Tab-separated table of C-alpha atoms and ligand atoms in Angstrom:
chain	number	residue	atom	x	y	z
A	19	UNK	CA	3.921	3.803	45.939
A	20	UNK	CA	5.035	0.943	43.971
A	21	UNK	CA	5.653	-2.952	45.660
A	22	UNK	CA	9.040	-3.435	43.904
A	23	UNK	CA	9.864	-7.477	44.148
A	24	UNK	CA	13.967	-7.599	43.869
A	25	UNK	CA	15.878	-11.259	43.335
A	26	UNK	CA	18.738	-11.233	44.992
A	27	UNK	CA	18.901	-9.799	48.421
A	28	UNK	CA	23.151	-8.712	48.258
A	29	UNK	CA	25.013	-5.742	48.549
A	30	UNK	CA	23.229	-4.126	45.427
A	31	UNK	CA	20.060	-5.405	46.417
A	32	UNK	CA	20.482	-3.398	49.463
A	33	UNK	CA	21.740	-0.085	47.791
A	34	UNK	CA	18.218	-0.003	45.674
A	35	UNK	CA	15.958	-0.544	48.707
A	36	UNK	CA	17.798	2.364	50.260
A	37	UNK	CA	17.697	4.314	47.272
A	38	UNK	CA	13.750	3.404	46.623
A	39	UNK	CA	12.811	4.178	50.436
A	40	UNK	CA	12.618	8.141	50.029
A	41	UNK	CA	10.654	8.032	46.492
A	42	UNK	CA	7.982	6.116	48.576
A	43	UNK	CA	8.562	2.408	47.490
A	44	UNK	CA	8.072	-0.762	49.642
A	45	UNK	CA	10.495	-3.976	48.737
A	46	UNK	CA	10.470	-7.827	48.943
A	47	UNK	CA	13.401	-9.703	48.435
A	48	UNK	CA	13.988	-13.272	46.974
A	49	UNK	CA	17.067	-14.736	47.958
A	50	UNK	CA	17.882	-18.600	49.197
A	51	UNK	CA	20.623	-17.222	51.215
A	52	UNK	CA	19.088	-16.342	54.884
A	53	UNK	CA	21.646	-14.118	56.105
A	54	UNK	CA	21.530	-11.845	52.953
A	55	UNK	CA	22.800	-7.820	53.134
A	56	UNK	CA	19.447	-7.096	51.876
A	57	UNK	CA	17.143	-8.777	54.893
A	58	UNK	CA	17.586	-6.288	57.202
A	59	UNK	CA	15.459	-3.797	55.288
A	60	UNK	CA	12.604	-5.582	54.163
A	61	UNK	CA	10.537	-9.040	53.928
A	62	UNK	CA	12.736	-11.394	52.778
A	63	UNK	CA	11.621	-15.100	51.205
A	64	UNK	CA	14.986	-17.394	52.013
A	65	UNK	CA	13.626	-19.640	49.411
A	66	UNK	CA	14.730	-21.340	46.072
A	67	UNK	CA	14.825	-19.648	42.666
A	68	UNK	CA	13.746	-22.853	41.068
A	69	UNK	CA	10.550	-23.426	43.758
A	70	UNK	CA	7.612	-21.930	41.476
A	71	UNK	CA	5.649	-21.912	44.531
A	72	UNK	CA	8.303	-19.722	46.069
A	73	UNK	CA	8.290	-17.667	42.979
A	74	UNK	CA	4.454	-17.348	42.797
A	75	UNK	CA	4.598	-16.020	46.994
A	76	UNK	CA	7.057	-13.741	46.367
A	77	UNK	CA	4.817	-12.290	43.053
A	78	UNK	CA	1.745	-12.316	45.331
A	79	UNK	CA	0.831	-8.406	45.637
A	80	UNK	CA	4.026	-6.896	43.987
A	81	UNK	CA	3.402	-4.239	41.196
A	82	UNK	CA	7.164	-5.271	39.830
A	83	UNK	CA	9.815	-7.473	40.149
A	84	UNK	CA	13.732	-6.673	38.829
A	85	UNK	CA	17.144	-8.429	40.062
A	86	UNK	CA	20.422	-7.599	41.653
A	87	UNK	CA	22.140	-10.161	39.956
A	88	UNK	CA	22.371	-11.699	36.152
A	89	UNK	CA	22.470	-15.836	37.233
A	90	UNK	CA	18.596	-15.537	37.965
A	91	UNK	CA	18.102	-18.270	35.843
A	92	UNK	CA	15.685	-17.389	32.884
A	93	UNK	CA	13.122	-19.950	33.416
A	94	UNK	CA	12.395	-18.240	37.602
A	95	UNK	CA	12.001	-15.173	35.628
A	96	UNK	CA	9.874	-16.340	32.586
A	97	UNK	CA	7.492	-18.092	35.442
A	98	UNK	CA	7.263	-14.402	37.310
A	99	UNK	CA	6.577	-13.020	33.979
A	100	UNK	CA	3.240	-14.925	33.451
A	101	UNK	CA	2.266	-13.043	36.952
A	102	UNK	CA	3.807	-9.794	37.037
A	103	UNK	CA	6.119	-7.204	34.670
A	104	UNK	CA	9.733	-8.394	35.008
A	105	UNK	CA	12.085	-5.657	34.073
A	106	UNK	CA	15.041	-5.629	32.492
A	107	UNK	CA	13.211	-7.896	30.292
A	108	UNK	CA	14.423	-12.138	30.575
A	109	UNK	CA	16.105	-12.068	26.990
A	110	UNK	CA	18.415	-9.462	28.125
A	111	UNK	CA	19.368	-12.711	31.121
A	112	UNK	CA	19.273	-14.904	28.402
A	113	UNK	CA	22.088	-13.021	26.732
A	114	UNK	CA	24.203	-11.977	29.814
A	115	UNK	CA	24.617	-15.770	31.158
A	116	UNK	CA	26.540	-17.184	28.555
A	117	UNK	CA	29.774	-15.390	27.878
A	118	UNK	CA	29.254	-16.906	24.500
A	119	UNK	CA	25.817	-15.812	23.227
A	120	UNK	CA	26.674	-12.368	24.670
A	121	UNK	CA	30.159	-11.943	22.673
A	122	UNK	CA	27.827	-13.369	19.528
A	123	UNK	CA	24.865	-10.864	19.979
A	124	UNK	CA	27.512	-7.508	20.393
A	125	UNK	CA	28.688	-9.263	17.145
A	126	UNK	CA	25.201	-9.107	15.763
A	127	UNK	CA	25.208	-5.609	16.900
A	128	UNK	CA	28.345	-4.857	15.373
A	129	UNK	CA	29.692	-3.952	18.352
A	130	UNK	CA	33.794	-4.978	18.512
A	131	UNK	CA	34.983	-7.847	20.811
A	132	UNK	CA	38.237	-9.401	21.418
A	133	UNK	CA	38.342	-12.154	18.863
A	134	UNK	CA	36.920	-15.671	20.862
A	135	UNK	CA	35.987	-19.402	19.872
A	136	UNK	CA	34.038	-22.474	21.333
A	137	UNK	CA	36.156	-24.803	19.110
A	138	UNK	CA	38.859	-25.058	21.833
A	139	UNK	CA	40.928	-27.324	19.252
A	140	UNK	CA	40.819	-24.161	16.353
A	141	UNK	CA	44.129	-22.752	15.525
A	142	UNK	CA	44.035	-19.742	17.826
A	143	UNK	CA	46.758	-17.197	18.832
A	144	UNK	CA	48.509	-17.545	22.381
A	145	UNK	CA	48.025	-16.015	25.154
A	146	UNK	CA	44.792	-16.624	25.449
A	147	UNK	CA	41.874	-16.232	27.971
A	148	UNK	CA	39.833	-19.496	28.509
A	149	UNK	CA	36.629	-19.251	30.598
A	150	UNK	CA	33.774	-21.048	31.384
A	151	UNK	CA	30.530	-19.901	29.194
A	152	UNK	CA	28.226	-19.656	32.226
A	153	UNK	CA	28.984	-18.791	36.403
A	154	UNK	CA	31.825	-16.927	35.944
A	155	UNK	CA	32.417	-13.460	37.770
A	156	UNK	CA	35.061	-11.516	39.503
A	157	UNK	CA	37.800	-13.508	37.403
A	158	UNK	CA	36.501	-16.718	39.195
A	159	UNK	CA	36.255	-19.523	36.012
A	160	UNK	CA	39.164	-18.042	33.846
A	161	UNK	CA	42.622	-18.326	33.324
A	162	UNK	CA	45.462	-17.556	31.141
A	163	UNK	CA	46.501	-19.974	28.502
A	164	UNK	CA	49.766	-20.057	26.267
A	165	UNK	CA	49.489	-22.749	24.223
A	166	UNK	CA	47.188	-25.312	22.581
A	167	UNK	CA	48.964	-27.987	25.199
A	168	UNK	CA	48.129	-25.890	27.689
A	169	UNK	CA	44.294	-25.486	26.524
A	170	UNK	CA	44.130	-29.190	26.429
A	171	UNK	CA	45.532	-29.968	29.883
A	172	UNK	CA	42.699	-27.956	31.275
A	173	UNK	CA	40.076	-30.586	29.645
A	174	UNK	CA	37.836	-27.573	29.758
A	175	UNK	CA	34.231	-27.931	29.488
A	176	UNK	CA	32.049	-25.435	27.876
A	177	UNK	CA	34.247	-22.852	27.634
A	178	UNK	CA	35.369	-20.189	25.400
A	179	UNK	CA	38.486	-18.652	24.328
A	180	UNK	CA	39.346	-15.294	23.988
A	181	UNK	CA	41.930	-13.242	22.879
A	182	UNK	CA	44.473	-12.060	25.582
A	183	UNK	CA	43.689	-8.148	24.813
A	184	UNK	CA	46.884	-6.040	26.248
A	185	UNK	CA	44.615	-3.388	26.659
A	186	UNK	CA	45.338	0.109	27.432
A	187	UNK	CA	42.680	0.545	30.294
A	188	UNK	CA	39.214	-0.909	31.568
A	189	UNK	CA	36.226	1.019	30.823
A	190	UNK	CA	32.650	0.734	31.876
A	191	UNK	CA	29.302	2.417	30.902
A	192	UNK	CA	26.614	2.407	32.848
A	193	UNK	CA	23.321	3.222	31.042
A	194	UNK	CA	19.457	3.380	32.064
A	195	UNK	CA	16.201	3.231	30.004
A	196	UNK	CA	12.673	4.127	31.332
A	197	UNK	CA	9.486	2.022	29.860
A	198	UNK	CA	8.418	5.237	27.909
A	199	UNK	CA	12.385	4.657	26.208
A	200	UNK	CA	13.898	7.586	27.813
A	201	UNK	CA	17.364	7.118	28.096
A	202	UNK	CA	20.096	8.328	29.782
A	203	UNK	CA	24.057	7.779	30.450
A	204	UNK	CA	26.437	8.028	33.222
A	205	UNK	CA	30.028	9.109	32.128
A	206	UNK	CA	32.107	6.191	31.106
A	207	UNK	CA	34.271	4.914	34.300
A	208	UNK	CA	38.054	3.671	34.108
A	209	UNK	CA	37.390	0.287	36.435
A	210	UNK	CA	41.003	-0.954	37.976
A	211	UNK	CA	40.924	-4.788	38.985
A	212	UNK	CA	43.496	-7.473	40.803
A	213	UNK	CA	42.854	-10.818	40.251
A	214	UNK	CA	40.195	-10.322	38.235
A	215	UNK	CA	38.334	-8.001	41.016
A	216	UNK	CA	37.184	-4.983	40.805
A	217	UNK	CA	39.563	-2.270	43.224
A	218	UNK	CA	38.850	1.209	42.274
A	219	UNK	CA	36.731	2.848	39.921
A	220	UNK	CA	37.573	6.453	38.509
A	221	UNK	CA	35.287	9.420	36.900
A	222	UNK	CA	37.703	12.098	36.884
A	223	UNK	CA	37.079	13.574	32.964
A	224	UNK	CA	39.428	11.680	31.614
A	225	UNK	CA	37.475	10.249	28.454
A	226	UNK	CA	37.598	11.749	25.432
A	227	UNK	CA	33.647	12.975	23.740
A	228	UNK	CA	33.998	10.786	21.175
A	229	UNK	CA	34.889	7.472	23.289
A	230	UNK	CA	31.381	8.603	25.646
A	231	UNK	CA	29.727	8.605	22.270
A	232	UNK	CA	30.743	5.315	20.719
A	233	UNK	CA	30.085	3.465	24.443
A	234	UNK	CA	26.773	5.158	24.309
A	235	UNK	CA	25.876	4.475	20.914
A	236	UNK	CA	26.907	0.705	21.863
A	237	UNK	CA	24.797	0.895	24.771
A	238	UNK	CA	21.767	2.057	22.780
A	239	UNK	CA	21.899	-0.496	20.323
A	240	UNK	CA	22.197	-3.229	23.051
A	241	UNK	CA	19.249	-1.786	24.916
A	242	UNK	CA	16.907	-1.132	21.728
A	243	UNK	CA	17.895	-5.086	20.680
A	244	UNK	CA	16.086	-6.143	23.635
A	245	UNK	CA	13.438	-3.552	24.532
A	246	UNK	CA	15.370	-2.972	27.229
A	247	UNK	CA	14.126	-1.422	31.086
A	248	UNK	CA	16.487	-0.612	33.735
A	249	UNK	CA	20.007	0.003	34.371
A	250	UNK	CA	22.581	-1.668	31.703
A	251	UNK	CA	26.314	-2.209	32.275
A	252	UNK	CA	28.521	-2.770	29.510
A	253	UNK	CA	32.444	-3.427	30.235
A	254	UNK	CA	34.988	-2.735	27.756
A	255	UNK	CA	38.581	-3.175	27.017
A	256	UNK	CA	40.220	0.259	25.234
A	257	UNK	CA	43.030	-0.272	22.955
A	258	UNK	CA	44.299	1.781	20.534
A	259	UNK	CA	41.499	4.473	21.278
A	260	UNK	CA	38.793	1.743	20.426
A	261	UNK	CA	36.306	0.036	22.601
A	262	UNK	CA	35.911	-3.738	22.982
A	263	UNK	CA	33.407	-5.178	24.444
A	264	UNK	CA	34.213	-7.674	27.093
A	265	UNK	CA	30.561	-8.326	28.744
A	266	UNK	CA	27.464	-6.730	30.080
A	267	UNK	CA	25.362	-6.794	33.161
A	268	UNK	CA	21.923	-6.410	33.022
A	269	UNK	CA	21.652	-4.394	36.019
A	270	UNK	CA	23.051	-1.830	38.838
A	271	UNK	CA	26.791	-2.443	38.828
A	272	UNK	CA	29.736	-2.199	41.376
A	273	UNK	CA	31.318	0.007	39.163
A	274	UNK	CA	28.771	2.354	39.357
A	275	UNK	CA	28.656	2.480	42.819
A	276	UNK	CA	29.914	5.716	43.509
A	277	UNK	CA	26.961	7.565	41.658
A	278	UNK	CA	25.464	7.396	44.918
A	279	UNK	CA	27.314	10.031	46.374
A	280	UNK	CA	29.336	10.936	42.986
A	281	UNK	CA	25.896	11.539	40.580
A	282	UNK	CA	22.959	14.015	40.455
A	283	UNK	CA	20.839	10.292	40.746
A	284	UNK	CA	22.398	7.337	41.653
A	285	UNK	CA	22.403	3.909	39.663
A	286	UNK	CA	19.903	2.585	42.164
A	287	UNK	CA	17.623	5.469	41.929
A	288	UNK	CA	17.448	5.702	38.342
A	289	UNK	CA	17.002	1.325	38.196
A	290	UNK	CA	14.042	2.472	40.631
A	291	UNK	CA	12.959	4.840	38.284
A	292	UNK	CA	13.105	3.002	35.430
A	293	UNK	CA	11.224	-0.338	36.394
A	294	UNK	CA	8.024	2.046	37.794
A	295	UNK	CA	8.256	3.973	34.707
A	296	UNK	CA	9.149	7.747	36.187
A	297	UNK	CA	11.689	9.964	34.774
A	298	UNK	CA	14.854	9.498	35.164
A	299	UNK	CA	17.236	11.423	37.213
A	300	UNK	CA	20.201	13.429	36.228
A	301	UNK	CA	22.666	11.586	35.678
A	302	UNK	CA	25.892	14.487	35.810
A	303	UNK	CA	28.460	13.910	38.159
A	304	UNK	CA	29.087	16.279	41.262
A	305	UNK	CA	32.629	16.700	40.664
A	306	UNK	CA	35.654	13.977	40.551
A	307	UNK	CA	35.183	10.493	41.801
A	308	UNK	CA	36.618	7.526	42.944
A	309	UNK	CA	35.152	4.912	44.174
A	310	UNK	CA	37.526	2.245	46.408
A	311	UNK	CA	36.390	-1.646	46.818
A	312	UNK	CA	36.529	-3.269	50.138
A	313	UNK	CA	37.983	-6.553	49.688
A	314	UNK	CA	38.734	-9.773	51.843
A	315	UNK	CA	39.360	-7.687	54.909
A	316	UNK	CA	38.296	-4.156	55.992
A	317	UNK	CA	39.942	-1.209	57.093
A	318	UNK	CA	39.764	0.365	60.407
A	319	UNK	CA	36.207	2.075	60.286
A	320	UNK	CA	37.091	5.245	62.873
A	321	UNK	CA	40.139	6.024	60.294
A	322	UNK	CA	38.560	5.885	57.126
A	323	UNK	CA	35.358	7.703	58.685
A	324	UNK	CA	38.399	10.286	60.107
A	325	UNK	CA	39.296	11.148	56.177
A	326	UNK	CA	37.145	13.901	55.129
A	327	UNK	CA	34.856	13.455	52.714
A	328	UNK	CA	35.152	9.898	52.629
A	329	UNK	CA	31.655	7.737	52.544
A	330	UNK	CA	32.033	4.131	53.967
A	331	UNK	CA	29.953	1.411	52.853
A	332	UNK	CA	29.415	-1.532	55.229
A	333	UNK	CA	27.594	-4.290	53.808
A	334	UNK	CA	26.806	-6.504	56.816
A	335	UNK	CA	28.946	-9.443	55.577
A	336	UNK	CA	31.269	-11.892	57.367
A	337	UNK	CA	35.322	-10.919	56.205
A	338	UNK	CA	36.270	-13.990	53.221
A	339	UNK	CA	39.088	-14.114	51.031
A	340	UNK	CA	38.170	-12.193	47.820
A	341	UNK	CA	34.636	-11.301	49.202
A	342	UNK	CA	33.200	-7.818	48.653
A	343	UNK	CA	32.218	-6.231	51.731
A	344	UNK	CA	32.291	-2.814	51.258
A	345	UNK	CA	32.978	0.439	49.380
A	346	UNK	CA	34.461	4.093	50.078
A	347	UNK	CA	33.516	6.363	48.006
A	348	UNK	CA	35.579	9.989	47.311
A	349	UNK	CA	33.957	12.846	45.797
A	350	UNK	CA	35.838	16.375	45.233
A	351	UNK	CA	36.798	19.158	43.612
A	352	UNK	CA	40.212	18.505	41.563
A	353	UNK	CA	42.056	15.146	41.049
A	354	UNK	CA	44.654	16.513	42.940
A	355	UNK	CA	42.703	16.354	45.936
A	356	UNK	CA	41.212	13.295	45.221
A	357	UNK	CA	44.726	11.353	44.776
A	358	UNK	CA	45.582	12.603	47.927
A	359	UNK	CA	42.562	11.237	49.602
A	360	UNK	CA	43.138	8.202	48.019
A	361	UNK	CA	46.503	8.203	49.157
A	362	UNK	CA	45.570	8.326	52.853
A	363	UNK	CA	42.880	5.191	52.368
A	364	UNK	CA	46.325	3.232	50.822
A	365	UNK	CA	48.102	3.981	53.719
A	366	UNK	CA	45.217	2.377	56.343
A	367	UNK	CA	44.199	-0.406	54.017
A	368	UNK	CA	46.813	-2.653	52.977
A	369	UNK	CA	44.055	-4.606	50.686
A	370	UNK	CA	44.236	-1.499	48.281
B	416	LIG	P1	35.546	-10.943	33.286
B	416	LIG	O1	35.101	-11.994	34.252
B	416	LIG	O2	35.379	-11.316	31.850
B	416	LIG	O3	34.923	-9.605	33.595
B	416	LIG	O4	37.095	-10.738	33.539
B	416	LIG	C1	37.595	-10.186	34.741
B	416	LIG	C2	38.833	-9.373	34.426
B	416	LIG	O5	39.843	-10.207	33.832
B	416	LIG	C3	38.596	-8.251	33.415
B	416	LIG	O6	38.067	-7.111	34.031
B	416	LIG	C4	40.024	-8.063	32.892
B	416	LIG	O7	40.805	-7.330	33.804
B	416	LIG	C5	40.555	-9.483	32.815
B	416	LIG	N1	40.254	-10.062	31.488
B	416	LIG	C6	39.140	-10.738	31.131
B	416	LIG	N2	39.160	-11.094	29.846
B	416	LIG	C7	40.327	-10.655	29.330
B	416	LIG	C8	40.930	-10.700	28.024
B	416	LIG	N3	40.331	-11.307	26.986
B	416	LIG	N4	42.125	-10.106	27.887
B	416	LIG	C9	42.750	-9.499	28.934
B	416	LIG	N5	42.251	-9.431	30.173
B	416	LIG	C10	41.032	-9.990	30.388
């Protein structure tokens, strides 16, 4: 039995205390937010990240502590550090916050990236992406430029511009690494967004070997760079049958969601794994997968729980525009099957 401190008590948060619970674990949760997905399950501190006292109650009697979320900032985890083991490790935070340092370390890496800049007044091709360095997530903080006019009129702050990459599809690998330095890999994911969301993800064997090798072989660098422990989530653009790397999350990700159902292990099980230092779980899909976001507004529970084979996740929040509040998740034989199921949530969920 290991006391596993998690900050961040969200959706995710939630899905590793449920996936911890049979292997024996006991959870505490950090997040200022009262009304959190995760406080149901366990204690929950509704206290500041940036309250040290806070911090050193929440450390008080925990064998562990890892996060649901990358915007922990650095120094809440560098104070937990001096108490107890904070895995993945705070450099790997460090990295992940700004969208600069993290384009400049896959650089280091040699790891390709769409071409990007801090010097906002640089001679730089059009259309462009221009997004804050720090805060930014589910397309919130970016926007589509055209010009260097257009740049200008946004009187951007500490921001960076990227590339506009027409890119062929969205990938995403979702890796894991023990303390001992086992590693493993889930099968690279073909992510779908709207407005800069995340819809519907897709493991239906559609990647060729040698694109699961290269986003491995990324992945491993990234995690051997910073000593890494626990689940890793690197996003990528492909174009042109090569991989760029857009960012990373240093932890469980929405895209791996349906590895719960869809996986030997889940995500969360293996992050559980992985920060007590026990072997990981198989990570080998159970057949085809698809994994559908619930956005803004939900469907009709009865319905969706009427399509066989379909697992609805509920996370206990209150319906907002853009908001994630749930997930289905599809797993079956053929893709033939599973476009038909999919077809049936599209016809009782308009958000889709
Ligand atoms: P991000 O917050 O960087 O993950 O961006 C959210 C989504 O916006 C991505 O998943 C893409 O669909 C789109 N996007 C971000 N950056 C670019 C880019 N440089 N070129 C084209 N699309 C982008």
């Amino acid at each position: 039995m290991t006391n596993i401190g998690i900050l961040g008590a969200g959706q995710l948060g939630r899905m590793l205390a449920l996936a911890g619970y049979p292997l024996g674990h006991r959870f505490r949760f950090l997040d200022p937010a009262s009304d959190s997905p995760a406080g149901l399950l366990a204690d929950h501190l509704a206290l500041g990240y940036a309250d040290t006292s806070a911090l050193e109650q929440f450390a008080n009697g925990l064998d562990v502590v890892t996060y649901e979320f990358e915007n922990v900032p650095v120094e809440a985890a560098r104070h937990l550090e001096k108490f107890v083991p904070v895995y993945p490790p705070s450099l790997a935070l460090e990295k992940a916050q700004d969208r600069f340092v993290e384009k400049s370390f896959f650089q280091e890496l040699g790891i390709p990236t769409p071409k990007f800049t801090i010097d906002l007044n640089s001679s730089f091709s059009f259309p462009a992406v221009l997004k804050t360095r720090r805060m930014g997530y589910d397309g919130k903080g970016q926007s589509i430029v055209h010009s260097q006019a257009e740049v200008a009129a946004e009187k951007a702050v500490d921001c960076i511009l990227e590339e506009f990459v027409s890119f062929d599809r969205e990938l995403s690998i979702i890796a894991v690494r023990n303390k001992s330095g086992e590693t493993k890999f889930y099968p690279l994911i073909e992510n779908h967004h709207r407005d800069g969301i995340l819809r519907l993800s897709l493991v239906i064997g559609n990647v060729s070997a040698e694109l699961q090798a290269q986003a491995e072989e990324y992945a491993t660098r990234v995690m051997s760079a910073l000593n890494y422990v626990g689940v890793l989530t690197i996003e990528f653009f492909e174009k042109d049958g090569q991989l760029l790397a857009n960012e990373m999350a240093p932890r469980v990700h929405n895209s791996g969601h349906w590895t719960i159902e869809g996986a030997i292990t889940s995500q969360f099980e293996n992050q559980v794994r992985a920060v007590c230092d026990a072997p990981l779980g198989s990570t080998n899909p159970l057949g085809v997968c698809a994994m559908v976001n619930l956005v803004g507004t939900l469907p009709d529970e009865t319905s969706i729980l009427k399509i066989e084979g379909a697992h609805l996740h509920l996370y206990d929040k209150a319906p907002r525009p853009k908001r994630k509040l749930g997930h289905i998740t599809l797993v079956e034989k053929d893709v033939a099957t599973l476009n038909e199921k999919l077809d049936e949530i599209r016809k009782l969920y308009a958000e889709f």
